[in-house]
Short mmCIF file of C-alpha atoms in Angstrom, two decimals:
data_model
loop_
_atom_site.label_atom_id
_atom_site.label_comp_id
_atom_site.label_asym_id
_atom_site.label_seq_id
_atom_site.Cartn_x
_atom_site.Cartn_y
_atom_site.Cartn_z
CA MET D 7 -19.55 -152.40 -70.53
CA THR D 8 -20.53 -155.24 -72.10
CA GLN D 9 -23.23 -154.70 -74.75
CA HIS D 10 -25.97 -158.28 -75.54
CA ASP D 11 -29.26 -159.74 -74.12
CA SER D 12 -28.14 -162.77 -71.73
CA ASP D 13 -29.63 -165.65 -72.72
CA PRO D 14 -18.59 -166.55 -99.31
CA LYS D 15 -25.42 -170.97 -112.13
CA ARG D 16 -28.69 -170.92 -110.30
CA HIS D 17 -29.31 -174.51 -108.61
CA ASP D 18 -30.83 -176.52 -105.60
CA SER D 19 -28.33 -177.80 -104.01
CA ASP D 20 -27.93 -181.04 -106.31
CA ASN D 21 -27.86 -179.33 -108.92
CA LEU D 22 -25.32 -176.75 -109.69
CA GLY D 23 -24.87 -175.18 -112.49
CA PRO D 24 -22.75 -172.91 -114.82
CA ARG D 25 -22.95 -169.31 -113.50
CA ASN D 26 -23.27 -167.24 -116.86
CA PRO D 27 -19.58 -167.86 -118.02
CA GLY D 28 -19.65 -167.20 -121.60
CA ARG D 29 -20.46 -163.34 -120.14
CA ARG D 30 -17.37 -164.08 -117.41
CA ILE D 31 -14.43 -165.14 -119.95
CA PHE D 32 -15.49 -161.73 -121.63
CA LEU D 33 -14.82 -159.94 -119.10
CA ARG D 34 -12.25 -161.93 -117.80
CA ALA D 35 -10.60 -161.49 -121.70
CA ALA D 36 -11.31 -157.23 -121.45
CA ALA D 37 -9.25 -157.20 -118.09
CA ALA D 38 -6.47 -159.10 -119.61
CA SER D 39 -6.39 -156.77 -122.54
CA ALA D 40 -6.57 -153.47 -120.78
CA ALA D 41 -4.29 -154.90 -118.51
CA VAL D 42 -1.76 -155.96 -121.50
CA ALA D 43 -2.56 -152.37 -123.09
CA SER D 44 -1.76 -150.64 -119.63
CA GLY D 45 1.35 -152.73 -119.46
CA VAL D 46 0.30 -154.49 -116.42
CA ALA D 47 0.89 -157.64 -115.54
CA ALA D 48 -1.91 -160.40 -115.50
CA THR D 49 -0.05 -163.18 -113.17
CA GLY D 50 -1.92 -165.83 -112.29
CA ALA D 51 -4.73 -165.10 -114.39
CA THR D 52 -4.94 -168.60 -116.93
CA ALA D 53 -6.91 -170.74 -118.01
CA GLY D 54 -5.17 -173.82 -117.07
CA GLY D 55 -5.11 -172.63 -113.38
CA ALA D 56 -8.62 -174.09 -112.77
CA SER D 57 -8.22 -176.55 -109.27
CA ALA D 58 -9.76 -179.32 -109.78
CA ALA D 59 -12.77 -178.88 -107.17
CA THR D 60 -13.54 -176.09 -109.86
CA THR D 61 -13.16 -178.31 -112.79
CA PRO D 62 -15.88 -178.55 -114.86
CA ALA D 63 -17.79 -181.31 -115.75
CA ALA D 64 -17.56 -183.58 -119.19
CA GLY D 65 -19.37 -181.22 -122.06
CA ALA D 66 -19.78 -178.37 -119.77
CA PRO D 67 -18.22 -174.90 -120.77
CA ALA D 68 -15.31 -173.92 -119.93
CA VAL D 69 -14.44 -171.80 -116.76
CA ALA D 70 -11.31 -169.46 -116.34
CA ALA D 71 -9.90 -169.58 -113.09
CA ALA D 72 -9.73 -166.31 -110.62
CA PRO D 73 -6.42 -164.28 -111.68
CA GLY D 74 -3.43 -165.18 -109.02
CA GLY D 75 -4.73 -168.52 -108.86
CA PHE D 76 -7.54 -168.32 -106.72
CA PRO D 77 -10.90 -170.70 -107.37
CA ASP D 78 -13.48 -169.64 -108.71
CA TYR D 79 -15.92 -169.19 -106.96
CA ARG D 80 -19.82 -170.16 -107.95
CA TYR D 81 -22.99 -169.48 -105.91
CA VAL D 82 -23.75 -172.41 -103.49
CA LYS D 83 -27.59 -171.00 -102.05
CA THR D 84 -28.38 -168.09 -100.06
CA LEU D 85 -27.87 -167.99 -96.53
CA LEU D 86 -30.32 -165.77 -94.81
CA THR D 87 -32.86 -163.39 -96.48
CA PRO D 88 -34.65 -160.50 -94.55
CA SER D 89 -37.76 -161.58 -94.69
CA GLN D 90 -37.08 -164.73 -92.62
CA LEU D 91 -35.13 -162.65 -89.82
CA LEU D 92 -36.67 -161.69 -85.98
CA TYR D 93 -34.85 -159.18 -86.61
CA ASN D 94 -35.45 -156.98 -89.11
CA PRO D 95 -36.01 -153.64 -88.87
CA THR D 96 -35.18 -152.43 -92.82
CA GLY D 97 -36.01 -155.14 -94.79
CA GLU D 98 -32.18 -154.93 -95.37
CA ILE D 99 -28.98 -156.98 -94.57
CA ILE D 100 -25.33 -156.37 -95.47
CA PHE D 101 -21.35 -157.25 -95.28
CA PRO D 102 -20.97 -160.46 -94.05
CA CYS D 103 -18.14 -161.16 -92.15
CA ILE D 104 -17.79 -165.49 -91.34
CA ARG D 105 -14.80 -166.64 -88.76
CA GLY D 106 -14.41 -170.41 -87.46
CA VAL D 107 -14.48 -170.20 -84.27
CA TYR D 108 -15.26 -174.66 -83.23
CA ASP D 109 -11.55 -174.56 -82.88
CA LYS D 110 -11.20 -171.13 -81.11
CA LEU D 111 -14.06 -171.51 -78.09
CA ALA D 112 -14.67 -173.88 -75.77
CA ASN D 113 -18.86 -173.97 -75.76
CA PRO D 114 -19.37 -172.39 -79.67
CA LEU D 115 -22.91 -172.32 -80.75
CA GLY D 116 -21.97 -173.89 -83.44
CA ARG D 117 -19.19 -174.41 -85.79
CA TYR D 118 -19.30 -171.14 -87.31
CA TYR D 119 -20.25 -167.47 -86.28
CA LEU D 120 -22.13 -165.03 -89.38
CA TYR D 121 -21.64 -161.66 -88.28
CA TYR D 122 -23.88 -158.97 -91.07
CA GLY D 123 -26.61 -156.57 -89.71
CA PRO D 124 -29.06 -153.84 -91.75
CA HIS D 125 -27.13 -150.92 -92.90
CA ASP D 126 -30.24 -147.93 -92.31
CA ALA D 127 -31.03 -146.68 -88.89
CA PRO D 128 -31.00 -148.62 -86.14
CA GLY D 129 -29.03 -151.16 -87.75
CA GLY D 130 -27.62 -153.51 -85.36
CA ILE D 131 -24.94 -156.15 -85.06
CA CYS D 132 -25.93 -159.10 -85.66
CA LEU D 133 -24.85 -162.99 -85.20
CA ALA D 134 -26.31 -166.23 -87.18
CA TYR D 135 -24.60 -169.53 -86.41
CA GLY D 136 -23.48 -173.04 -88.33
CA ASP D 137 -21.81 -176.02 -88.04
CA SER D 138 -20.92 -175.97 -91.92
CA LEU D 139 -20.07 -172.89 -93.85
CA GLU D 140 -23.03 -173.98 -96.69
CA GLY D 141 -25.61 -173.55 -93.84
CA PRO D 142 -28.26 -173.94 -92.64
CA PHE D 143 -27.27 -170.93 -90.16
CA THR D 144 -29.76 -170.53 -87.04
CA GLU D 145 -30.22 -166.45 -86.29
CA TYR D 146 -28.86 -165.79 -82.84
CA ARG D 147 -32.57 -165.31 -80.69
CA ALA D 148 -31.12 -162.04 -79.17
CA ASN D 149 -29.79 -159.84 -82.00
CA PRO D 150 -28.70 -156.83 -81.99
CA ILE D 151 -25.84 -158.19 -80.26
CA VAL D 152 -24.42 -154.48 -80.68
CA SER D 153 -26.88 -151.82 -81.27
CA ASN D 154 -26.93 -148.11 -82.19
CA ASN D 155 -27.06 -147.40 -78.54
CA TRP D 156 -23.96 -148.57 -75.91
CA GLN D 157 -24.08 -145.95 -72.91
CA PRO D 158 -21.81 -144.34 -71.98
CA HIS D 159 -19.25 -144.88 -75.01
CA TYR D 160 -22.13 -144.07 -78.20
CA GLN D 161 -25.65 -142.77 -79.60
CA VAL D 162 -25.40 -143.22 -83.04
CA SER D 163 -28.41 -143.13 -85.78
CA HIS D 164 -26.94 -146.38 -86.64
CA VAL D 165 -23.98 -149.50 -86.31
CA ALA D 166 -23.43 -151.13 -89.15
CA SER D 167 -20.65 -153.60 -91.67
CA PRO D 168 -19.29 -155.62 -88.12
CA HIS D 169 -15.86 -157.44 -89.41
CA VAL D 170 -14.74 -160.04 -86.72
CA LEU D 171 -10.60 -160.47 -86.36
CA TRP D 172 -9.17 -163.56 -83.78
CA ASN D 173 -7.11 -162.13 -82.03
CA GLU D 174 -4.30 -164.42 -81.11
CA ASP D 175 -2.11 -162.47 -79.39
CA VAL D 176 -4.96 -161.99 -76.73
CA LYS D 177 -7.22 -164.83 -77.24
CA GLU D 178 -10.01 -162.76 -78.24
CA LEU D 179 -12.33 -162.30 -81.36
CA TRP D 180 -12.38 -158.20 -81.95
CA LEU D 181 -15.59 -156.78 -83.31
CA TYR D 182 -14.34 -153.54 -86.04
CA PHE D 183 -17.82 -151.51 -87.01
CA HIS D 184 -19.48 -148.60 -88.29
CA GLY D 185 -21.29 -145.98 -86.98
CA GLU D 186 -21.55 -143.53 -88.10
CA ASN D 187 -20.53 -143.15 -91.49
CA GLY D 188 -17.20 -141.59 -91.16
CA THR D 189 -16.13 -143.55 -87.16
CA THR D 190 -15.27 -146.88 -86.58
CA ARG D 191 -15.49 -148.64 -83.20
CA LEU D 192 -13.90 -151.61 -81.68
CA ALA D 193 -15.40 -153.59 -79.29
CA ARG D 194 -13.90 -156.89 -77.55
CA SER D 195 -15.53 -160.54 -76.87
CA LYS D 196 -14.31 -163.65 -74.87
CA ASP D 197 -17.25 -165.95 -76.49
CA GLY D 198 -18.54 -163.89 -79.83
CA VAL D 199 -21.52 -163.17 -78.39
CA THR D 200 -21.06 -160.68 -75.77
CA PHE D 201 -18.81 -157.69 -76.61
CA THR D 202 -16.78 -155.11 -74.22
CA TYR D 203 -17.07 -151.68 -75.66
CA ASP D 204 -12.85 -150.68 -76.17
CA LYS D 205 -12.63 -147.68 -78.20
CA VAL D 206 -12.78 -144.93 -81.41
CA VAL D 207 -9.39 -146.84 -84.14
CA LEU D 208 -10.60 -144.43 -86.89
CA THR D 209 -12.72 -141.03 -87.70
CA LYS D 210 -12.60 -138.87 -91.41
CA GLU D 211 -10.53 -136.22 -89.38
CA MET D 212 -7.77 -139.16 -89.59
CA MET D 213 -7.99 -138.60 -93.07
CA PRO D 214 -7.65 -135.36 -95.23
CA THR D 215 -9.79 -132.95 -95.02
CA GLY D 216 -12.88 -133.28 -96.88
CA THR D 217 -13.14 -137.16 -96.52
CA SER D 218 -16.94 -137.65 -96.04
CA GLU D 219 -16.80 -141.45 -95.15
CA THR D 220 -14.40 -143.95 -93.36
CA SER D 221 -16.40 -147.10 -92.92
CA TYR D 222 -16.30 -150.57 -94.36
CA ALA D 223 -13.36 -151.47 -92.31
CA ARG D 224 -11.77 -154.70 -92.25
CA VAL D 225 -8.28 -155.79 -90.17
CA PHE D 226 -6.77 -158.86 -90.87
CA ARG D 227 -2.86 -159.94 -89.35
CA HIS D 228 -0.94 -159.37 -91.45
CA ASP D 229 3.10 -158.41 -91.18
CA LEU D 230 4.44 -155.17 -92.30
CA PRO D 231 8.38 -155.10 -90.82
CA SER D 232 9.27 -152.03 -92.34
CA ARG D 233 6.49 -150.19 -90.47
CA GLY D 234 6.52 -152.32 -87.18
CA ALA D 235 3.27 -153.61 -88.04
CA ARG D 236 1.24 -156.83 -87.48
CA TYR D 237 -2.42 -155.48 -88.22
CA LEU D 238 -3.33 -154.22 -91.22
CA MET D 239 -6.47 -152.82 -92.37
CA LEU D 240 -9.02 -152.25 -95.50
CA PHE D 241 -11.78 -149.26 -95.72
CA MET D 242 -13.82 -147.57 -98.15
CA LEU D 243 -12.84 -143.82 -98.36
CA ASN D 244 -14.44 -141.05 -99.39
CA ASN D 245 -14.69 -137.85 -99.81
CA GLN D 246 -15.80 -134.40 -101.85
CA SER D 247 -15.88 -135.71 -104.95
CA ASN D 248 -18.74 -138.17 -103.75
CA HIS D 249 -16.50 -141.09 -105.46
CA ARG D 250 -15.15 -143.47 -103.54
CA ASP D 251 -11.53 -145.63 -102.66
CA ILE D 252 -9.98 -148.11 -101.12
CA ALA D 253 -8.00 -147.07 -98.37
CA TRP D 254 -5.75 -148.60 -95.77
CA GLY D 255 -3.53 -148.23 -92.06
CA TRP D 256 -1.48 -150.18 -89.93
CA SER D 257 -0.63 -151.08 -86.32
CA ALA D 258 1.28 -153.09 -84.33
CA ASP D 259 -2.01 -154.16 -81.15
CA GLY D 260 -4.75 -153.99 -83.81
CA ARG D 261 -5.77 -150.74 -81.70
CA THR D 262 -3.89 -147.71 -82.28
CA TRP D 263 -3.17 -146.72 -85.57
CA THR D 264 -1.33 -145.36 -88.83
CA PHE D 265 -3.38 -144.44 -91.95
CA ASP D 266 -1.85 -143.22 -95.37
CA GLN D 267 -3.40 -140.48 -96.69
CA GLN D 268 -3.36 -140.89 -100.28
CA PRO D 269 -5.94 -144.13 -101.34
CA LEU D 270 -4.76 -147.57 -101.71
CA VAL D 271 -7.07 -148.67 -104.46
CA ARG D 272 -8.72 -145.55 -106.62
CA HIS D 273 -11.76 -145.98 -108.85
CA SER D 274 -10.35 -144.42 -111.11
CA ASP D 275 -8.03 -147.17 -111.62
CA VAL D 276 -10.09 -149.46 -112.52
CA GLY D 277 -13.01 -147.89 -114.31
CA ALA D 278 -15.66 -147.56 -111.50
CA ASN D 279 -17.04 -144.91 -110.46
CA ASN D 280 -17.65 -146.16 -106.35
CA ILE D 281 -15.55 -149.10 -105.01
CA GLY D 282 -15.74 -150.84 -101.68
CA GLY D 283 -16.29 -153.59 -99.60
CA PRO D 284 -12.05 -154.91 -99.77
CA HIS D 285 -10.84 -157.73 -98.28
CA LEU D 286 -6.87 -159.55 -98.05
CA LEU D 287 -6.69 -162.82 -99.46
CA SER D 288 -2.68 -164.08 -99.58
CA ARG D 289 -1.74 -167.17 -101.99
CA ASN D 290 1.70 -168.32 -103.43
CA GLY D 291 4.12 -165.75 -101.93
CA SER D 292 1.97 -162.26 -102.64
CA THR D 293 -0.60 -160.61 -101.26
CA TYR D 294 -3.85 -159.21 -102.76
CA VAL D 295 -7.21 -157.07 -102.18
CA VAL D 296 -10.71 -157.86 -103.66
CA TYR D 297 -13.34 -155.53 -103.47
CA ASN D 298 -16.34 -154.33 -105.28
CA THR D 299 -17.67 -152.06 -108.06
CA ASP D 300 -20.56 -150.61 -108.02
CA LYS D 301 -23.35 -151.79 -110.47
CA GLU D 302 -23.29 -149.77 -113.07
CA HIS D 303 -19.95 -150.34 -113.51
CA GLY D 304 -20.45 -154.27 -113.43
CA GLY D 305 -21.57 -155.39 -109.89
CA ASN D 306 -18.72 -157.62 -110.03
CA LEU D 307 -15.75 -158.41 -107.25
CA LEU D 308 -12.27 -157.53 -108.75
CA ILE D 309 -8.86 -158.53 -106.83
CA THR D 310 -5.29 -156.01 -107.02
CA GLU D 311 -1.97 -157.77 -106.52
CA VAL D 312 -0.73 -154.94 -103.08
CA GLY D 313 1.99 -157.56 -103.10
CA ASP D 314 3.30 -158.53 -99.12
CA ASP D 315 5.22 -155.06 -98.37
CA PHE D 316 2.09 -153.02 -100.26
CA GLY D 317 4.50 -152.33 -102.50
CA ARG D 318 3.08 -152.91 -106.02
CA ARG D 319 -0.04 -152.16 -107.65
CA ASN D 320 -1.25 -154.51 -110.51
CA HIS D 321 -4.92 -154.30 -111.03
CA LEU D 322 -5.42 -157.62 -112.17
CA GLY D 323 -9.41 -157.28 -112.95
CA LEU D 324 -12.78 -159.72 -112.39
CA PHE D 325 -12.10 -162.21 -109.61
CA PHE D 326 -16.24 -162.62 -108.89
CA ASP D 327 -18.79 -161.96 -112.03
CA SER D 328 -21.88 -160.79 -110.19
CA ALA D 329 -25.36 -162.77 -111.84
CA THR D 330 -28.26 -160.54 -113.61
CA THR D 331 -30.60 -163.70 -112.11
CA PRO D 332 -31.67 -163.87 -108.01
CA PRO D 333 -29.82 -163.46 -106.00
CA ASP D 334 -27.03 -161.04 -107.01
CA ASN D 335 -29.16 -159.46 -110.06
CA GLY D 336 -25.18 -157.94 -111.17
CA ARG D 337 -24.52 -156.48 -107.85
CA SER D 338 -21.85 -159.03 -106.03
CA ALA D 339 -20.29 -157.68 -102.98
CA SER D 340 -18.90 -157.24 -99.69
CA PRO D 341 -16.80 -160.93 -99.27
CA SER D 342 -15.72 -163.10 -97.22
CA PHE D 343 -13.24 -165.88 -97.20
CA GLY D 344 -13.83 -169.39 -95.14
CA THR D 345 -12.54 -172.89 -95.45
CA ASP D 346 -14.47 -175.78 -94.62
CA ARG D 347 -12.69 -179.04 -94.05
CA GLY D 348 -10.51 -178.13 -96.88
CA VAL D 349 -12.88 -176.27 -99.32
CA PRO D 350 -12.98 -172.66 -99.84
CA TYR D 351 -16.24 -171.27 -99.82
CA MET D 352 -16.99 -167.25 -100.48
CA VAL D 353 -19.91 -165.25 -98.55
CA TYR D 354 -20.84 -162.27 -99.81
CA GLU D 355 -24.01 -159.65 -100.21
CA ALA D 356 -25.90 -160.49 -102.98
CA GLY D 357 -28.23 -157.77 -104.70
CA GLU D 358 -29.27 -154.43 -105.17
CA ARG D 359 -27.73 -151.86 -102.48
CA LEU D 360 -29.75 -152.20 -99.74
CA GLN D 361 -32.15 -155.06 -100.91
CA GLY D 362 -29.66 -157.91 -100.81
CA SER D 363 -29.06 -161.36 -98.82
CA ILE D 364 -26.10 -162.96 -97.63
CA ALA D 365 -25.12 -166.06 -100.07
CA VAL D 366 -21.77 -167.93 -100.22
CA ALA D 367 -19.95 -169.08 -103.30
CA ARG D 368 -17.94 -172.54 -103.46
CA GLY D 369 -14.68 -172.31 -104.40
#
């Protein structure tokens, strides 16, 4: 059965300014000091590691590159604002997922598909499309493409947090989404618009007793030969302590999963009350997880090196410093990454929890 209606410095675009560099350098130095004190190596976190694309102009304050040799992403513009959307049942949107489809689909609506949606009931998985990662993006006229009522498969209060994976094995776009907060589901599509329901892939009952949330999952193509796995899932885990951690699982086919019963990254590891919105990145022969903290503990994106075999836990500190001005307002979350004509971008959730917009930063 299918469901749809037929049919990643405040400035303007020509005046990119510095993004609160003093605070960023201070936070990065503090994180590096903490790493040294705890015996954790902050590999790649060197000020000289900035690429040419992120080198500041003459006279501009120097800004350190992100740990691990990643580019220093800087805010470019806001892509989607709830008040400007036709489908806007709750006045909020979260959890963007950007995917290049120009080389995968026969007749896409645009070069890039941006999946997102409101979280609160009724939620809904939504789509926008555009020809550049800097926008503009056009809202799909028949949103939501997946709703909270998909008979005979489920009827829930809300569905949210879309993550779409291009599955090269079957030449399909696979959509992972939650609803309720303790259940992650999979739907599949040939065109990225019309989806066929597949199955439940994660529930809180698959994790230790007392687990209350298993949500905001992202799935990546990543080989783990020692586990016979070709796919990797990252998700947010909550329990009776009401402190959220990053958990993980692995799969041979993206449908049937095994989950580690211990968190991959604990909130206490990085001095936060809650962490979430995880994304997997690879660079220079290693693998990393980027994730957000709660606003009370910085509201920033942090990075942990886990290694290609997930045997490391090197907490490298600050990856992206949320600005105190709009649209971030002290909180950046749920990053999704892409490259447009060789330029790296990060699309992310900007602003207070359930009060934000979707923004893009350029590396």
